[in-house]
mmCIF file of C-alpha atoms in Angstrom:
data_model
loop_
_atom_site.group_PDB
_atom_site.id
_atom_site.type_symbol
_atom_site.label_atom_id
_atom_site.label_comp_id
_atom_site.label_asym_id
_atom_site.label_seq_id
_atom_site.Cartn_x
_atom_site.Cartn_y
_atom_site.Cartn_z
ATOM 1 C CA MET A 1 0.000 0.000 0.000
ATOM 2 C CA ASP A 2 2.823 2.418 0.888
ATOM 3 C CA ALA A 3 4.472 1.817 -2.471
ATOM 4 C CA CYS A 4 1.153 2.513 -4.184
ATOM 5 C CA LEU A 5 0.721 5.821 -2.340
ATOM 6 C CA GLN A 6 4.050 7.033 -3.641
ATOM 7 C CA ASN A 7 2.698 7.127 -7.194
ATOM 8 C CA HIS A 8 -1.094 7.179 -6.830
ATOM 9 C CA SER A 9 -3.816 8.855 -4.795
ATOM 10 C CA ALA A 10 -5.188 7.370 -1.591
ATOM 11 C CA GLN A 11 -8.553 6.830 -3.275
ATOM 12 C CA PHE A 12 -6.928 4.856 -6.089
ATOM 13 C CA CYS A 13 -4.969 2.670 -3.690
ATOM 14 C CA SER A 14 -8.010 1.965 -1.494
ATOM 15 C CA GLU A 15 -10.341 0.874 -4.296
ATOM 16 C CA ASP A 16 -11.473 -2.709 -3.697
ATOM 17 C CA ARG A 17 -13.897 -4.844 -5.711
ATOM 18 C CA ARG A 18 -13.208 -8.091 -3.881
ATOM 19 C CA PRO A 19 -16.445 -8.167 -1.824
ATOM 20 C CA GLY A 20 -18.517 -7.954 -5.005
ATOM 21 C CA ILE A 21 -16.535 -10.753 -6.645
ATOM 22 C CA VAL A 22 -17.022 -13.034 -3.648
ATOM 23 C CA ALA A 23 -20.746 -12.233 -3.373
ATOM 24 C CA GLU A 24 -21.360 -12.929 -7.059
ATOM 25 C CA ASN A 25 -19.553 -16.258 -6.996
ATOM 26 C CA VAL A 26 -21.334 -17.428 -3.853
ATOM 27 C CA ALA A 27 -24.689 -16.531 -5.421
ATOM 28 C CA MET A 28 -23.818 -18.219 -8.723
ATOM 29 C CA GLY A 29 -22.649 -21.387 -6.980
ATOM 30 C CA ILE A 30 -25.849 -21.635 -4.939
ATOM 31 C CA LEU A 31 -27.959 -20.926 -8.030
ATOM 32 C CA ALA A 32 -26.258 -23.679 -10.046
ATOM 33 C CA MET A 33 -26.618 -26.278 -7.281
ATOM 34 C CA ALA A 34 -30.265 -25.365 -6.684
ATOM 35 C CA ALA A 35 -31.077 -25.548 -10.408
ATOM 36 C CA VAL A 36 -29.587 -29.016 -10.861
ATOM 37 C CA ALA A 37 -31.069 -30.347 -7.606
ATOM 38 C CA LEU A 38 -34.538 -29.082 -8.563
ATOM 39 C CA ARG A 39 -34.167 -30.611 -12.015
ATOM 40 C CA PHE A 40 -33.485 -34.064 -10.581
ATOM 41 C CA TYR A 41 -36.294 -33.688 -8.044
ATOM 42 C CA ALA A 42 -38.747 -32.658 -10.774
ATOM 43 C CA ARG A 43 -37.741 -35.521 -13.059
ATOM 44 C CA ILE A 44 -37.871 -38.179 -10.341
ATOM 45 C CA GLU A 45 -41.057 -36.800 -8.765
ATOM 46 C CA SER A 46 -42.755 -36.913 -12.167
ATOM 47 C CA GLY A 47 -41.914 -40.606 -12.416
ATOM 48 C CA VAL A 48 -40.342 -40.267 -15.866
ATOM 49 C CA GLY A 49 -36.851 -41.435 -14.976
ATOM 50 C CA LEU A 50 -33.545 -39.900 -15.957
ATOM 51 C CA TRP A 51 -31.854 -39.693 -19.324
ATOM 52 C CA TRP A 52 -28.485 -38.663 -20.748
ATOM 53 C CA ASP A 53 -29.225 -34.941 -20.663
ATOM 54 C CA ASP A 54 -29.861 -35.172 -16.915
ATOM 55 C CA TRP A 55 -26.575 -36.948 -16.250
ATOM 56 C CA ILE A 56 -24.575 -34.590 -18.472
ATOM 57 C CA THR A 57 -26.053 -31.675 -16.520
ATOM 58 C CA LEU A 58 -24.956 -33.314 -13.278
ATOM 59 C CA ILE A 59 -21.440 -33.913 -14.627
ATOM 60 C CA GLY A 60 -21.225 -30.258 -15.629
ATOM 61 C CA LEU A 61 -22.100 -29.001 -12.142
ATOM 62 C CA PRO A 62 -18.646 -29.625 -10.549
ATOM 63 C CA TYR A 63 -16.954 -27.767 -13.395
ATOM 64 C CA SER A 64 -19.279 -24.829 -12.908
ATOM 65 C CA LEU A 65 -18.658 -24.830 -9.165
ATOM 66 C CA ALA A 66 -14.907 -25.093 -9.743
ATOM 67 C CA ILE A 67 -14.959 -21.718 -11.479
ATOM 68 C CA ASN A 68 -16.745 -20.121 -8.524
ATOM 69 C CA VAL A 69 -14.532 -21.773 -5.893
ATOM 70 C CA LEU A 70 -11.321 -20.875 -7.711
ATOM 71 C CA SER A 71 -12.536 -17.289 -7.980
ATOM 72 C CA GLY A 72 -12.390 -17.139 -4.195
ATOM 73 C CA GLU A 73 -8.727 -18.143 -4.305
ATOM 74 C CA PHE A 74 -8.213 -15.669 -7.129
ATOM 75 C CA VAL A 75 -9.444 -12.890 -4.850
ATOM 76 C CA ARG A 76 -7.078 -14.000 -2.097
ATOM 77 C CA ALA A 77 -4.217 -13.749 -4.582
ATOM 78 C CA GLY A 78 -5.051 -10.150 -5.516
ATOM 79 C CA GLN A 79 -7.942 -10.068 -7.991
ATOM 80 C CA GLY A 80 -10.104 -7.004 -7.374
ATOM 81 C CA VAL A 81 -7.463 -4.517 -6.213
ATOM 82 C CA HIS A 82 -5.001 -2.450 -8.193
ATOM 83 C CA LEU A 83 -1.770 -4.109 -9.229
ATOM 84 C CA ALA A 84 0.238 -1.313 -7.622
ATOM 85 C CA THR A 85 -1.014 -2.369 -4.173
ATOM 86 C CA LEU A 86 0.386 -5.909 -4.437
ATOM 87 C CA PRO A 87 3.912 -6.799 -3.355
ATOM 88 C CA ASN A 88 5.996 -8.276 -6.160
ATOM 89 C CA GLU A 89 6.319 -11.575 -4.304
ATOM 90 C CA ASN A 90 2.524 -12.046 -4.571
ATOM 91 C CA LEU A 91 2.469 -11.940 -8.364
ATOM 92 C CA PRO A 92 3.471 -15.588 -9.033
ATOM 93 C CA GLU A 93 0.521 -16.805 -6.930
ATOM 94 C CA TYR A 94 -1.824 -14.421 -8.728
ATOM 95 C CA PHE A 95 -0.803 -15.714 -12.141
ATOM 96 C CA LYS A 96 -1.070 -19.325 -10.966
ATOM 97 C CA GLN A 97 -4.681 -18.657 -10.022
ATOM 98 C CA LEU A 98 -5.287 -16.946 -13.372
ATOM 99 C CA TYR A 99 -3.835 -20.008 -15.104
ATOM 100 C CA LEU A 100 -6.320 -22.257 -13.262
ATOM 101 C CA GLN A 101 -9.193 -19.944 -14.144
ATOM 102 C CA LEU A 102 -8.348 -20.158 -17.829
ATOM 103 C CA ALA A 103 -8.020 -23.946 -17.617
ATOM 104 C CA VAL A 104 -11.467 -24.629 -16.097
ATOM 105 C CA TYR A 105 -13.460 -21.998 -17.989
ATOM 106 C CA ALA A 106 -14.158 -23.898 -21.222
ATOM 107 C CA PRO A 107 -15.147 -27.272 -19.658
ATOM 108 C CA GLY A 108 -17.678 -25.429 -17.516
ATOM 109 C CA LEU A 109 -19.443 -24.223 -20.667
ATOM 110 C CA VAL A 110 -19.397 -27.418 -22.697
ATOM 111 C CA PHE A 111 -21.563 -29.683 -20.560
ATOM 112 C CA PHE A 112 -24.694 -27.546 -20.406
ATOM 113 C CA LYS A 113 -24.530 -27.009 -24.179
ATOM 114 C CA ILE A 114 -24.325 -30.767 -24.781
ATOM 115 C CA ALA A 115 -27.130 -31.338 -22.254
ATOM 116 C CA LEU A 116 -29.383 -28.892 -24.100
ATOM 117 C CA LEU A 117 -28.703 -30.607 -27.428
ATOM 118 C CA LEU A 118 -29.525 -33.996 -25.899
ATOM 119 C CA PHE A 119 -32.713 -32.491 -24.491
ATOM 120 C CA TYR A 120 -33.742 -31.542 -28.024
ATOM 121 C CA VAL A 121 -33.154 -35.125 -29.156
ATOM 122 C CA ARG A 122 -35.173 -36.500 -26.247
ATOM 123 C CA VAL A 123 -38.109 -34.197 -26.946
ATOM 124 C CA PHE A 124 -38.059 -34.575 -30.739
ATOM 125 C CA PRO A 125 -36.712 -38.122 -31.236
ATOM 126 C CA HIS A 126 -37.996 -38.579 -34.796
ATOM 127 C CA ASP A 127 -36.467 -35.453 -36.312
ATOM 128 C CA ARG A 128 -33.526 -36.815 -38.298
ATOM 129 C CA ARG A 129 -32.276 -33.386 -39.273
ATOM 130 C CA LEU A 130 -32.196 -32.382 -35.621
ATOM 131 C CA ARG A 131 -30.311 -35.529 -34.655
ATOM 132 C CA PHE A 132 -27.756 -34.883 -37.394
ATOM 133 C CA MET A 133 -27.315 -31.258 -36.315
ATOM 134 C CA THR A 134 -27.034 -32.349 -32.687
ATOM 135 C CA TRP A 135 -24.226 -34.802 -33.327
ATOM 136 C CA MET A 136 -22.416 -32.376 -35.631
ATOM 137 C CA LEU A 137 -22.653 -29.565 -33.094
ATOM 138 C CA SER A 138 -21.597 -31.857 -30.258
ATOM 139 C CA ALA A 139 -18.565 -32.947 -32.275
ATOM 140 C CA ALA A 140 -17.684 -29.330 -33.088
ATOM 141 C CA ILE A 141 -18.009 -28.323 -29.438
ATOM 142 C CA GLY A 142 -15.860 -31.273 -28.379
ATOM 143 C CA ILE A 143 -13.141 -30.425 -30.913
ATOM 144 C CA TRP A 144 -13.205 -26.779 -29.826
ATOM 145 C CA LEU A 145 -12.852 -27.846 -26.186
ATOM 146 C CA ILE A 146 -9.797 -29.990 -26.918
ATOM 147 C CA ILE A 147 -8.117 -27.240 -28.940
ATOM 148 C CA ILE A 148 -8.844 -24.406 -26.512
ATOM 149 C CA GLU A 149 -7.788 -26.499 -23.512
ATOM 150 C CA CYS A 150 -4.472 -27.355 -25.160
ATOM 151 C CA ILE A 151 -3.926 -23.664 -25.879
ATOM 152 C CA ALA A 152 -4.866 -22.671 -22.306
ATOM 153 C CA LEU A 153 -2.647 -25.305 -20.698
ATOM 154 C CA PHE A 154 0.348 -24.826 -22.990
ATOM 155 C CA GLN A 155 0.102 -21.134 -23.802
ATOM 156 C CA CYS A 156 3.606 -20.604 -22.460
ATOM 157 C CA SER A 157 6.818 -22.447 -23.200
ATOM 158 C CA PRO A 158 7.875 -23.549 -20.673
ATOM 159 C CA VAL A 159 4.483 -23.761 -18.955
ATOM 160 C CA HIS A 160 5.626 -22.137 -15.701
ATOM 161 C CA LYS A 161 6.683 -19.064 -17.665
ATOM 162 C CA PHE A 162 3.038 -18.026 -17.241
ATOM 163 C CA TRP A 163 3.484 -17.330 -13.516
ATOM 164 C CA ASP A 164 7.257 -16.908 -13.359
ATOM 165 C CA GLN A 165 7.973 -13.806 -15.386
ATOM 166 C CA ASP A 166 11.702 -13.866 -14.608
ATOM 167 C CA ILE A 167 12.578 -16.981 -16.604
ATOM 168 C CA SER A 168 13.220 -16.989 -20.334
ATOM 169 C CA GLY A 169 10.507 -18.275 -22.647
ATOM 170 C CA LYS A 170 7.548 -17.085 -24.654
ATOM 171 C CA CYS A 171 3.761 -16.954 -24.292
ATOM 172 C CA ILE A 172 0.908 -16.361 -26.679
ATOM 173 C CA SER A 173 -1.202 -13.251 -26.338
ATOM 174 C CA GLN A 174 -3.786 -13.567 -23.550
ATOM 175 C CA GLU A 175 -6.163 -11.416 -25.583
ATOM 176 C CA ALA A 176 -5.992 -14.023 -28.358
ATOM 177 C CA LEU A 177 -6.854 -16.764 -25.866
ATOM 178 C CA PHE A 178 -9.797 -14.748 -24.516
ATOM 179 C CA LEU A 179 -11.122 -14.305 -28.050
ATOM 180 C CA GLY A 180 -10.620 -17.991 -28.825
ATOM 181 C CA GLN A 181 -12.781 -18.789 -25.819
ATOM 182 C CA SER A 182 -15.477 -16.171 -26.386
ATOM 183 C CA ILE A 183 -16.179 -16.043 -30.128
ATOM 184 C CA PRO A 184 -16.893 -19.784 -30.669
ATOM 185 C CA THR A 185 -19.030 -19.808 -27.520
ATOM 186 C CA VAL A 186 -21.274 -17.064 -28.897
ATOM 187 C CA ILE A 187 -21.558 -18.862 -32.248
ATOM 188 C CA PHE A 188 -22.465 -22.191 -30.615
ATOM 189 C CA ASP A 189 -25.103 -20.536 -28.421
ATOM 190 C CA LEU A 190 -26.756 -18.795 -31.367
ATOM 191 C CA ILE A 191 -26.916 -22.013 -33.388
ATOM 192 C CA ILE A 192 -28.356 -23.995 -30.467
ATOM 193 C CA LEU A 193 -31.017 -21.357 -29.842
ATOM 194 C CA GLY A 194 -31.781 -21.217 -33.547
ATOM 195 C CA LEU A 195 -32.571 -24.933 -33.503
ATOM 196 C CA ALA A 196 -35.131 -24.581 -30.714
ATOM 197 C CA VAL A 197 -37.504 -21.950 -32.103
ATOM 198 C CA PRO A 198 -38.780 -23.749 -35.256
ATOM 199 C CA LEU A 199 -39.074 -27.031 -33.342
ATOM 200 C CA VAL A 200 -41.212 -25.600 -30.556
ATOM 201 C CA TRP A 201 -43.220 -23.384 -32.918
ATOM 202 C CA GLY A 202 -44.140 -26.459 -34.935
ATOM 203 C CA ILE A 203 -45.908 -28.101 -31.991
ATOM 204 C CA LYS A 204 -49.694 -28.064 -32.393
ATOM 205 C CA LEU A 205 -50.585 -25.829 -29.482
ATOM 206 C CA PRO A 206 -52.392 -22.525 -29.084
ATOM 207 C CA ARG A 207 -50.148 -19.682 -30.141
ATOM 208 C CA SER A 208 -49.947 -18.335 -26.594
ATOM 209 C CA SER A 209 -48.765 -21.718 -25.301
ATOM 210 C CA ARG A 210 -46.169 -22.007 -28.030
ATOM 211 C CA ALA A 211 -44.955 -18.499 -27.269
ATOM 212 C CA ALA A 212 -44.635 -19.401 -23.585
ATOM 213 C CA LEU A 213 -42.624 -22.520 -24.402
ATOM 214 C CA ILE A 214 -40.367 -20.558 -26.724
ATOM 215 C CA GLY A 215 -39.917 -18.039 -23.928
ATOM 216 C CA ILE A 216 -38.646 -20.808 -21.671
ATOM 217 C CA PHE A 217 -36.184 -21.914 -24.333
ATOM 218 C CA MET A 218 -35.150 -18.316 -24.930
ATOM 219 C CA MET A 219 -33.998 -18.099 -21.324
ATOM 220 C CA GLY A 220 -30.961 -19.792 -22.766
ATOM 221 C CA GLY A 221 -30.445 -16.529 -24.610
ATOM 222 C CA LEU A 222 -29.256 -15.044 -21.327
ATOM 223 C CA VAL A 223 -26.118 -17.139 -21.681
ATOM 224 C CA THR A 224 -25.586 -15.739 -25.164
ATOM 225 C CA VAL A 225 -25.962 -12.198 -23.837
ATOM 226 C CA ILE A 226 -23.413 -12.948 -21.123
ATOM 227 C CA SER A 227 -21.039 -14.427 -23.699
ATOM 228 C CA ILE A 228 -21.354 -11.330 -25.890
ATOM 229 C CA VAL A 229 -20.702 -8.996 -22.952
ATOM 230 C CA ARG A 230 -17.726 -11.147 -21.975
ATOM 231 C CA LEU A 231 -16.434 -10.850 -25.536
ATOM 232 C CA HIS A 232 -16.646 -7.065 -25.204
ATOM 233 C CA TYR A 233 -14.470 -7.115 -22.095
ATOM 234 C CA ALA A 234 -12.111 -9.652 -23.659
ATOM 235 C CA LEU A 235 -11.304 -7.025 -26.287
ATOM 236 C CA GLN A 236 -10.231 -4.502 -23.649
ATOM 237 C CA PRO A 237 -6.521 -4.143 -22.731
ATOM 238 C CA VAL A 238 -5.736 -5.494 -19.266
ATOM 239 C CA LYS A 239 -1.958 -5.722 -18.928
ATOM 240 C CA ASP A 240 -1.278 -2.301 -17.393
ATOM 241 C CA ASP A 241 -3.365 -3.076 -14.288
ATOM 242 C CA ILE A 242 -4.353 -6.706 -14.756
ATOM 243 C CA THR A 243 -5.625 -7.380 -11.223
ATOM 244 C CA TRP A 244 -8.118 -4.523 -11.632
ATOM 245 C CA ASN A 245 -8.843 -4.471 -15.362
ATOM 246 C CA LEU A 246 -9.604 -8.200 -15.444
ATOM 247 C CA VAL A 247 -12.403 -7.940 -12.870
ATOM 248 C CA ASP A 248 -15.288 -7.293 -15.280
ATOM 249 C CA LEU A 249 -14.176 -10.053 -17.628
ATOM 250 C CA GLY A 250 -13.908 -12.378 -14.640
ATOM 251 C CA LEU A 251 -17.355 -11.510 -13.290
ATOM 252 C CA TRP A 252 -19.065 -12.298 -16.586
ATOM 253 C CA SER A 253 -17.015 -15.474 -16.966
ATOM 254 C CA ASP A 254 -17.989 -16.624 -13.473
ATOM 255 C CA SER A 255 -21.714 -16.258 -14.215
ATOM 256 C CA GLU A 256 -21.726 -17.849 -17.677
ATOM 257 C CA SER A 257 -21.710 -21.516 -16.667
ATOM 258 C CA PRO A 258 -24.170 -21.235 -13.718
ATOM 259 C CA VAL A 259 -26.683 -19.310 -15.829
ATOM 260 C CA GLY A 260 -26.237 -21.923 -18.556
ATOM 261 C CA LEU A 261 -27.118 -24.690 -16.113
ATOM 262 C CA VAL A 262 -30.219 -22.793 -15.012
ATOM 263 C CA SER A 263 -31.348 -22.285 -18.610
ATOM 264 C CA VAL A 264 -30.947 -25.963 -19.486
ATOM 265 C CA CYS A 265 -32.842 -27.014 -16.351
ATOM 266 C CA LEU A 266 -35.800 -24.634 -16.722
ATOM 267 C CA PRO A 267 -37.745 -26.679 -19.316
ATOM 268 C CA THR A 268 -37.848 -29.639 -16.918
ATOM 269 C CA TYR A 269 -39.690 -27.705 -14.189
ATOM 270 C CA GLY A 270 -43.047 -27.281 -15.952
ATOM 271 C CA LYS A 271 -45.012 -30.128 -14.424
ATOM 272 C CA LEU A 272 -43.589 -29.483 -10.956
ATOM 273 C CA PHE A 273 -44.451 -25.788 -11.117
ATOM 274 C CA ARG A 274 -47.947 -26.631 -12.341
ATOM 275 C CA ARG A 275 -48.523 -28.862 -9.329
ATOM 276 C CA VAL A 276 -47.395 -26.106 -6.991
ATOM 277 C CA LEU A 277 -49.672 -23.563 -8.673
ATOM 278 C CA MET A 278 -52.627 -25.969 -8.494
ATOM 279 C CA LYS A 279 -52.047 -26.475 -4.781
ATOM 280 C CA LEU A 280 -52.028 -22.713 -4.362
ATOM 281 C CA HIS A 281 -55.193 -22.505 -6.528
ATOM 282 C CA LEU A 282 -53.397 -20.192 -8.953
ATOM 283 C CA THR A 283 -54.103 -22.289 -12.039
ATOM 284 C CA LYS A 284 -56.824 -24.562 -13.354
ATOM 285 C CA PRO A 285 -56.528 -28.289 -13.998
ATOM 286 C CA THR A 286 -55.781 -29.390 -17.531
ATOM 287 C CA THR A 287 -58.572 -30.544 -19.839
ATOM 288 C CA SER A 288 -57.739 -34.175 -19.144
ATOM 289 C CA GLU A 289 -57.919 -33.562 -15.399
ATOM 290 C CA GLU A 290 -61.335 -31.902 -15.757
ATOM 291 C CA ARG A 291 -62.623 -34.837 -17.819
ATOM 292 C CA SER A 292 -61.400 -37.239 -15.178
ATOM 293 C CA SER A 293 -63.126 -35.348 -12.381
ATOM 294 C CA ARG A 294 -66.411 -35.121 -14.339
ATOM 295 C CA HIS A 295 -66.708 -38.664 -15.595
ATOM 296 C CA GLY A 296 -64.978 -40.659 -12.913
ATOM 297 C CA ARG A 297 -62.252 -43.135 -13.673
ATOM 298 C CA THR A 298 -61.052 -43.393 -17.236
ATOM 299 C CA HIS A 299 -59.082 -46.482 -18.249
ATOM 300 C CA GLU A 300 -56.878 -45.986 -21.263
ATOM 301 C CA SER A 301 -54.435 -48.411 -22.805
ATOM 302 C CA GLU A 302 -52.121 -47.588 -25.674
ATOM 303 C CA THR A 303 -51.914 -50.762 -27.721
ATOM 304 C CA ARG A 304 -49.349 -49.928 -30.377
ATOM 305 C CA ARG A 305 -46.345 -47.603 -30.581
ATOM 306 C CA ASP A 306 -43.532 -47.200 -33.019
ATOM 307 C CA LEU A 307 -41.034 -45.294 -30.929
ATOM 308 C CA ARG A 308 -37.290 -45.455 -31.241
ATOM 309 C CA MET A 309 -36.296 -43.977 -27.886
ATOM 310 C CA SER A 310 -38.875 -41.852 -26.037
ATOM 311 C CA SER A 311 -42.303 -40.297 -26.440
ATOM 312 C CA THR A 312 -43.433 -36.697 -26.456
ATOM 313 C CA PRO A 313 -47.159 -36.807 -25.591
ATOM 314 C CA ILE A 314 -48.978 -33.683 -26.627
ATOM 315 C CA ASP A 315 -50.952 -33.567 -23.397
ATOM 316 C CA GLU A 316 -47.712 -33.385 -21.440
ATOM 317 C CA VAL A 317 -46.493 -30.588 -23.687
ATOM 318 C CA GLU A 318 -49.685 -28.716 -22.832
ATOM 319 C CA ASP A 319 -48.752 -29.081 -19.185
ATOM 320 C CA GLY A 320 -45.504 -27.325 -19.966
ATOM 321 C CA ILE A 321 -43.231 -30.356 -19.621
ATOM 322 C CA TRP A 322 -42.029 -33.280 -21.682
ATOM 323 C CA ALA A 323 -42.210 -36.256 -19.359
ATOM 324 C CA GLU A 324 -40.732 -38.892 -21.594
ATOM 325 C CA GLY A 325 -38.546 -41.495 -19.967
ATOM 326 C CA PRO A 326 -35.382 -43.275 -20.992
ATOM 327 C CA ALA A 327 -35.417 -45.507 -24.017
ATOM 328 C CA ASN A 328 -35.122 -48.735 -22.097
ATOM 329 C CA GLU A 329 -38.320 -48.007 -20.195
ATOM 330 C CA LEU A 330 -40.464 -47.963 -23.332
ATOM 331 C CA LYS A 331 -41.468 -51.031 -25.277
ATOM 332 C CA ASP A 332 -40.889 -50.997 -29.003
ATOM 333 C CA LEU A 333 -43.757 -52.854 -30.601
ATOM 334 C CA ASN A 334 -42.549 -52.694 -34.183
ATOM 335 C CA SER A 335 -42.758 -56.450 -34.364
ATOM 336 C CA SER A 336 -46.500 -56.435 -33.751
ATOM 337 C CA LYS A 337 -48.327 -58.370 -36.442
ATOM 338 C CA ASP A 338 -50.908 -55.581 -36.691
ATOM 339 C CA ASP A 339 -48.324 -52.927 -37.542
ATOM 340 C CA THR A 340 -48.918 -52.308 -41.218
ATOM 341 C CA ASN A 341 -47.528 -48.792 -41.472
ATOM 342 C CA PRO A 342 -44.047 -48.593 -39.944
ATOM 343 C CA GLY A 343 -42.713 -45.157 -39.116
ATOM 344 C CA VAL A 344 -46.100 -43.801 -38.024
ATOM 345 C CA ILE A 345 -47.207 -43.490 -34.416
ATOM 346 C CA THR A 346 -50.508 -45.318 -34.088
ATOM 347 C CA VAL A 347 -52.452 -45.097 -30.834
ATOM 348 C CA THR A 348 -55.719 -46.799 -30.023
ATOM 349 C CA ARG A 349 -57.580 -46.142 -26.821
ATOM 350 C CA ASP A 350 -60.098 -48.355 -25.050
ATOM 351 C CA MET A 351 -62.452 -46.253 -22.943
ATOM 352 C CA ARG A 352 -64.704 -47.447 -20.150
ATOM 353 C CA LEU A 353 -66.953 -45.186 -18.123
ATOM 354 C CA ASP A 354 -67.749 -46.195 -14.562
ATOM 355 C CA LYS A 355 -70.703 -44.365 -13.110
#
């Protein structure tokens, strides 16, 4: 601090953004854990079982939390105060923490993107174009992750040149690394969101219901907004006062993965939220529920299905949730001797009214 006061004002030397950094990361960590926990509760409570998108979301949670936890150590090392206030002996630890931040950033983003793509496949299992786009995008995201991780881990030669500025060696531009992380992320997010709108709009629902469902999917657009803002800060010079100038870029980076997890979990909450609203008498039962209450018990049996992995019943879509289960829980009756038109979903219902 004394060295800082020799060249700067007292106000400059006393500026401190560390409390805000800590508060944001605590909030983001809690938000991510709550979102994933509620997702699993909603899926299990609905009795639909778990699928790959659920497990990928769970795998992505530790990576998201790692960013928030490491940000706490980053603050301890000097993030959030001016570089002039730090003793020179503290700088190696600061750059070690920055190195870890750069290493865990990309994996934290990948899993929720893959989970959202798998969710599309689960909801629209018969759309071949969607499946093709999903696998192509997943492959592109995976290749990007491998490349950007190699660059982040080996950006300096030797590696410890990153935090030991006194040794000889060379490093790539950090601004180039920031751009390599941000630009592809924005592109991937826009493509993924672009896939959702025509799919949801094509569902045979009232326009207001379709708009509501699209609104839920568009919550994923928050991640894109965050990525774009992060890209803006990635373009700003930081070297002159890196511990201070990097704060805004860090804050947006710390929120990107948690908000992504929330956006990919939101579509799974519909049925659970509907139950809560019904208990609070804030919404009406669905048409099927009203029929059941008026006419007593209705026994329905679906006798034939041609499903490859999971179903997307329209009545469940009307409830605001797709409650399809894993593939191995559904019986494929393609071999039925009555199936004369493969590739078409055929449902027959036997109704009995008990008075």
